[in-house]
Amino acid sequence: MKKWRCKVCGYIHEGDAPPETCPVCGVGASEFVLVEDEPAAADADGQDGEPAGKSTVSRLAERLKFVDKVHGHPVSVHIPNGVLPLSFLFLLLAVILKSDAMATAARLNTFFVALAMPVALFTGFVDWLNRYDGKWTRPFAVKVVCGAVATVLVAVLAIWWLVEPDICRGSVGSLAVFVILYVIACGAVGLAGFYGGKLVFRE
Ligand code: FE
């Protein structure tokens, strides 16, 4: 049985031929190299008419490598993935217990997530350039859509909290919309995190 390694994410496939698409990062069969042939394949790549100068993507990736070195993305994404569901829990408790303290906790935590979102997006972009060569495949598209949805919704929620700090005492209708926005935002960060885990753990 031959072993094939995905050059983009490192996934190992066993079989006579590489898979049509990588089950982890989604790139095509041409991105797979036979494990025993790797040094030879790398040599061939070099002679294969690759431009002598580095591409804009790899130059940018190199310049931003420090973000990757300190694991900027996995560190920063734990803020939306951890704190957003917590804010939602505080919101539910504020409504159920009619607690102003819980509403304040929900509000402040949501502000914190809103401020962290740009960092999570930026570090994710750098990771994508550095670790996955800026390849545009399904897992990255899902992560980008989820990140964008979460960023917009968290911004809307933060602004809503600013405009209407007493939302928990407001009408049931607007509170229901508020809760639905939290649910969608939590789902989006969860799905982005799921794909992140799939890319990191390659399963
Ligand atoms: Fe892959």
Short mmCIF file of C-alpha atoms and ligand atoms in Angstrom, two decimals:
data_model
loop_
_atom_site.label_atom_id
_atom_site.label_comp_id
_atom_site.label_asym_id
_atom_site.label_seq_id
_atom_site.Cartn_x
_atom_site.Cartn_y
_atom_site.Cartn_z
CA MET A 1 0.00 0.00 0.00
CA LYS A 2 1.43 3.38 -1.00
CA LYS A 3 1.32 6.46 1.23
CA TRP A 4 0.48 9.90 -0.13
CA ARG A 5 0.97 13.13 1.79
CA CYS A 6 -1.06 16.30 1.20
CA LYS A 7 1.52 19.06 0.64
CA VAL A 8 -0.92 21.66 1.98
CA CYS A 9 -2.15 20.21 5.28
CA GLY A 10 0.00 17.09 5.81
CA TYR A 11 -2.85 14.57 5.70
CA ILE A 12 -1.63 11.04 4.87
CA HIS A 13 -3.66 8.91 2.49
CA GLU A 14 -3.01 5.20 2.01
CA GLY A 15 -3.86 3.68 -1.36
CA ASP A 16 -2.61 3.02 -4.87
CA ALA A 17 -3.44 6.57 -5.95
CA PRO A 18 -3.94 9.89 -4.13
CA PRO A 19 -7.56 10.82 -3.31
CA GLU A 20 -9.46 13.08 -5.71
CA THR A 21 -9.61 15.76 -3.03
CA CYS A 22 -7.98 15.97 0.38
CA PRO A 23 -10.64 15.07 3.00
CA VAL A 24 -9.07 17.56 5.41
CA CYS A 25 -8.19 20.71 3.47
CA GLY A 26 -10.00 20.05 0.19
CA VAL A 27 -7.14 20.51 -2.32
CA GLY A 28 -6.97 18.29 -5.43
CA ALA A 29 -4.98 15.11 -6.10
CA SER A 30 -2.15 17.11 -7.71
CA GLU A 31 -1.23 18.47 -4.26
CA PHE A 32 -0.38 14.95 -3.01
CA VAL A 33 3.12 13.51 -3.11
CA LEU A 34 4.13 9.89 -2.71
CA VAL A 35 5.77 9.73 0.73
CA GLU A 36 8.89 7.81 -0.43
CA ASP A 37 9.32 10.19 -3.36
CA GLU A 38 9.06 13.40 -1.38
CA PRO A 39 12.64 14.70 -1.78
CA ALA A 40 12.56 13.88 -5.50
CA ALA A 41 9.15 15.49 -5.87
CA ALA A 42 10.39 18.61 -4.12
CA ASP A 43 13.35 18.77 -6.52
CA ALA A 44 11.06 18.36 -9.47
CA ASP A 45 8.90 21.19 -8.14
CA GLY A 46 11.91 23.46 -8.03
CA GLN A 47 12.85 22.74 -11.63
CA ASP A 48 9.28 22.82 -12.76
CA GLY A 49 9.43 26.41 -13.91
CA GLU A 50 8.41 27.95 -10.55
CA PRO A 51 9.14 31.65 -10.83
CA ALA A 52 12.53 32.51 -9.37
CA GLY A 53 11.12 35.37 -7.28
CA LYS A 54 8.73 34.64 -4.43
CA SER A 55 5.04 35.21 -4.92
CA THR A 56 3.26 38.10 -3.24
CA VAL A 57 1.43 35.58 -1.03
CA SER A 58 4.62 33.93 0.24
CA ARG A 59 6.32 37.31 0.79
CA LEU A 60 3.36 38.53 2.82
CA ALA A 61 3.21 35.20 4.70
CA GLU A 62 6.89 35.47 5.59
CA ARG A 63 6.49 39.01 6.85
CA LEU A 64 3.62 38.00 9.12
CA LYS A 65 5.22 34.76 10.30
CA PHE A 66 5.60 36.12 13.86
CA VAL A 67 1.80 35.80 14.27
CA ASP A 68 2.07 32.10 13.47
CA LYS A 69 5.12 31.68 15.73
CA VAL A 70 3.12 32.74 18.81
CA HIS A 71 0.13 30.63 17.65
CA GLY A 72 -1.88 33.82 17.27
CA HIS A 73 -4.93 32.20 15.72
CA PRO A 74 -5.57 29.27 18.08
CA VAL A 75 -4.93 31.62 21.01
CA SER A 76 -7.22 34.41 19.80
CA VAL A 77 -10.10 32.24 18.53
CA HIS A 78 -10.66 30.92 22.03
CA ILE A 79 -12.14 34.31 22.87
CA PRO A 80 -15.15 34.08 20.51
CA ASN A 81 -15.39 30.30 20.94
CA GLY A 82 -15.29 30.48 24.72
CA VAL A 83 -16.66 33.86 25.69
CA LEU A 84 -19.54 34.19 23.21
CA PRO A 85 -21.42 31.12 24.49
CA LEU A 86 -20.71 32.39 28.01
CA SER A 87 -22.25 35.79 27.13
CA PHE A 88 -25.27 33.93 25.78
CA LEU A 89 -25.56 31.92 28.98
CA PHE A 90 -25.43 35.16 31.00
CA LEU A 91 -28.17 36.61 28.77
CA LEU A 92 -30.41 33.59 29.35
CA LEU A 93 -29.80 33.81 33.11
CA ALA A 94 -30.54 37.56 33.00
CA VAL A 95 -33.91 36.82 31.38
CA ILE A 96 -34.79 33.80 33.53
CA LEU A 97 -33.66 35.29 36.85
CA LYS A 98 -34.55 38.89 35.90
CA SER A 99 -31.02 39.74 36.99
CA ASP A 100 -29.38 43.06 36.08
CA ALA A 101 -26.00 41.70 37.16
CA MET A 102 -26.29 38.84 34.63
CA ALA A 103 -27.36 41.31 31.92
CA THR A 104 -24.25 43.42 32.68
CA ALA A 105 -22.08 40.29 32.48
CA ALA A 106 -23.64 39.36 29.12
CA ARG A 107 -23.16 42.91 27.81
CA LEU A 108 -19.52 43.30 28.87
CA ASN A 109 -18.54 39.86 27.60
CA THR A 110 -20.16 40.60 24.24
CA PHE A 111 -18.16 43.85 23.98
CA PHE A 112 -15.01 41.84 24.69
CA VAL A 113 -15.82 39.36 21.91
CA ALA A 114 -16.60 42.19 19.47
CA LEU A 115 -13.14 43.67 20.13
CA ALA A 116 -11.47 40.25 19.75
CA MET A 117 -13.13 39.36 16.43
CA PRO A 118 -10.80 41.42 14.19
CA VAL A 119 -7.78 39.78 15.88
CA ALA A 120 -9.24 36.30 15.33
CA LEU A 121 -9.94 37.08 11.66
CA PHE A 122 -6.53 38.61 11.03
CA THR A 123 -4.59 35.80 12.69
CA GLY A 124 -6.73 33.27 10.81
CA PHE A 125 -5.83 34.96 7.54
CA VAL A 126 -2.12 34.80 8.43
CA ASP A 127 -2.40 31.11 9.39
CA TRP A 128 -4.11 30.38 6.09
CA LEU A 129 -1.29 32.07 4.16
CA ASN A 130 1.48 30.47 6.19
CA ARG A 131 0.24 26.96 6.82
CA TYR A 132 -2.08 26.33 3.89
CA ASP A 133 -0.39 28.37 1.21
CA GLY A 134 -3.52 30.48 0.71
CA LYS A 135 -5.29 27.57 -1.02
CA TRP A 136 -8.99 28.36 -1.49
CA THR A 137 -10.98 25.21 -0.72
CA ARG A 138 -14.22 24.35 1.06
CA PRO A 139 -12.97 24.24 4.68
CA PHE A 140 -11.44 27.72 4.31
CA ALA A 141 -14.53 29.06 2.56
CA VAL A 142 -16.69 27.75 5.43
CA LYS A 143 -14.34 29.33 7.98
CA VAL A 144 -14.39 32.67 6.18
CA VAL A 145 -18.20 32.71 5.89
CA CYS A 146 -18.60 31.70 9.56
CA GLY A 147 -16.05 34.30 10.66
CA ALA A 148 -17.79 37.02 8.66
CA VAL A 149 -21.27 36.04 9.93
CA ALA A 150 -20.03 35.93 13.54
CA THR A 151 -18.21 39.27 13.23
CA VAL A 152 -21.25 41.06 11.80
CA LEU A 153 -23.67 39.52 14.31
CA VAL A 154 -21.44 40.19 17.33
CA ALA A 155 -21.03 43.80 16.15
CA VAL A 156 -24.83 44.12 15.81
CA LEU A 157 -25.31 42.61 19.30
CA ALA A 158 -22.67 44.91 20.84
CA ILE A 159 -24.24 47.99 19.24
CA TRP A 160 -27.70 46.81 20.32
CA TRP A 161 -26.42 46.45 23.90
CA LEU A 162 -25.02 49.99 23.70
CA VAL A 163 -28.26 51.46 22.39
CA GLU A 164 -30.58 49.40 24.59
CA PRO A 165 -28.82 48.27 27.79
CA ASP A 166 -32.21 47.26 29.24
CA ILE A 167 -33.05 44.89 26.38
CA CYS A 168 -33.82 42.10 28.87
CA ARG A 169 -36.67 44.18 30.24
CA GLY A 170 -37.89 45.13 26.77
CA SER A 171 -40.51 43.52 24.52
CA VAL A 172 -40.58 39.77 24.05
CA GLY A 173 -40.37 40.22 20.28
CA SER A 174 -37.09 42.12 20.23
CA LEU A 175 -35.68 39.88 22.94
CA ALA A 176 -36.50 36.84 20.77
CA VAL A 177 -34.62 38.37 17.81
CA PHE A 178 -31.74 39.16 20.16
CA VAL A 179 -31.59 35.54 21.37
CA ILE A 180 -31.75 34.20 17.79
CA LEU A 181 -28.78 36.40 16.80
CA TYR A 182 -26.79 34.95 19.71
CA VAL A 183 -27.69 31.40 18.67
CA ILE A 184 -26.60 31.98 15.06
CA ALA A 185 -23.38 33.73 16.14
CA CYS A 186 -22.54 30.88 18.54
CA GLY A 187 -23.26 28.35 15.78
CA ALA A 188 -20.99 30.22 13.37
CA VAL A 189 -18.03 30.33 15.76
CA GLY A 190 -18.65 26.69 16.64
CA LEU A 191 -18.62 25.59 13.00
CA ALA A 192 -15.49 27.65 12.27
CA GLY A 193 -13.87 26.00 15.30
CA PHE A 194 -14.93 22.54 14.13
CA TYR A 195 -13.20 23.07 10.77
CA GLY A 196 -10.20 24.54 12.56
CA GLY A 197 -9.96 21.36 14.64
CA LYS A 198 -10.30 19.24 11.50
CA LEU A 199 -7.41 21.11 9.85
CA VAL A 200 -5.19 20.98 12.92
CA PHE A 201 -5.85 17.36 13.94
CA ARG A 202 -6.35 16.16 10.33
CA GLU A 203 -9.34 13.98 11.13
FE FE B 1 -4.89 18.50 2.71
#
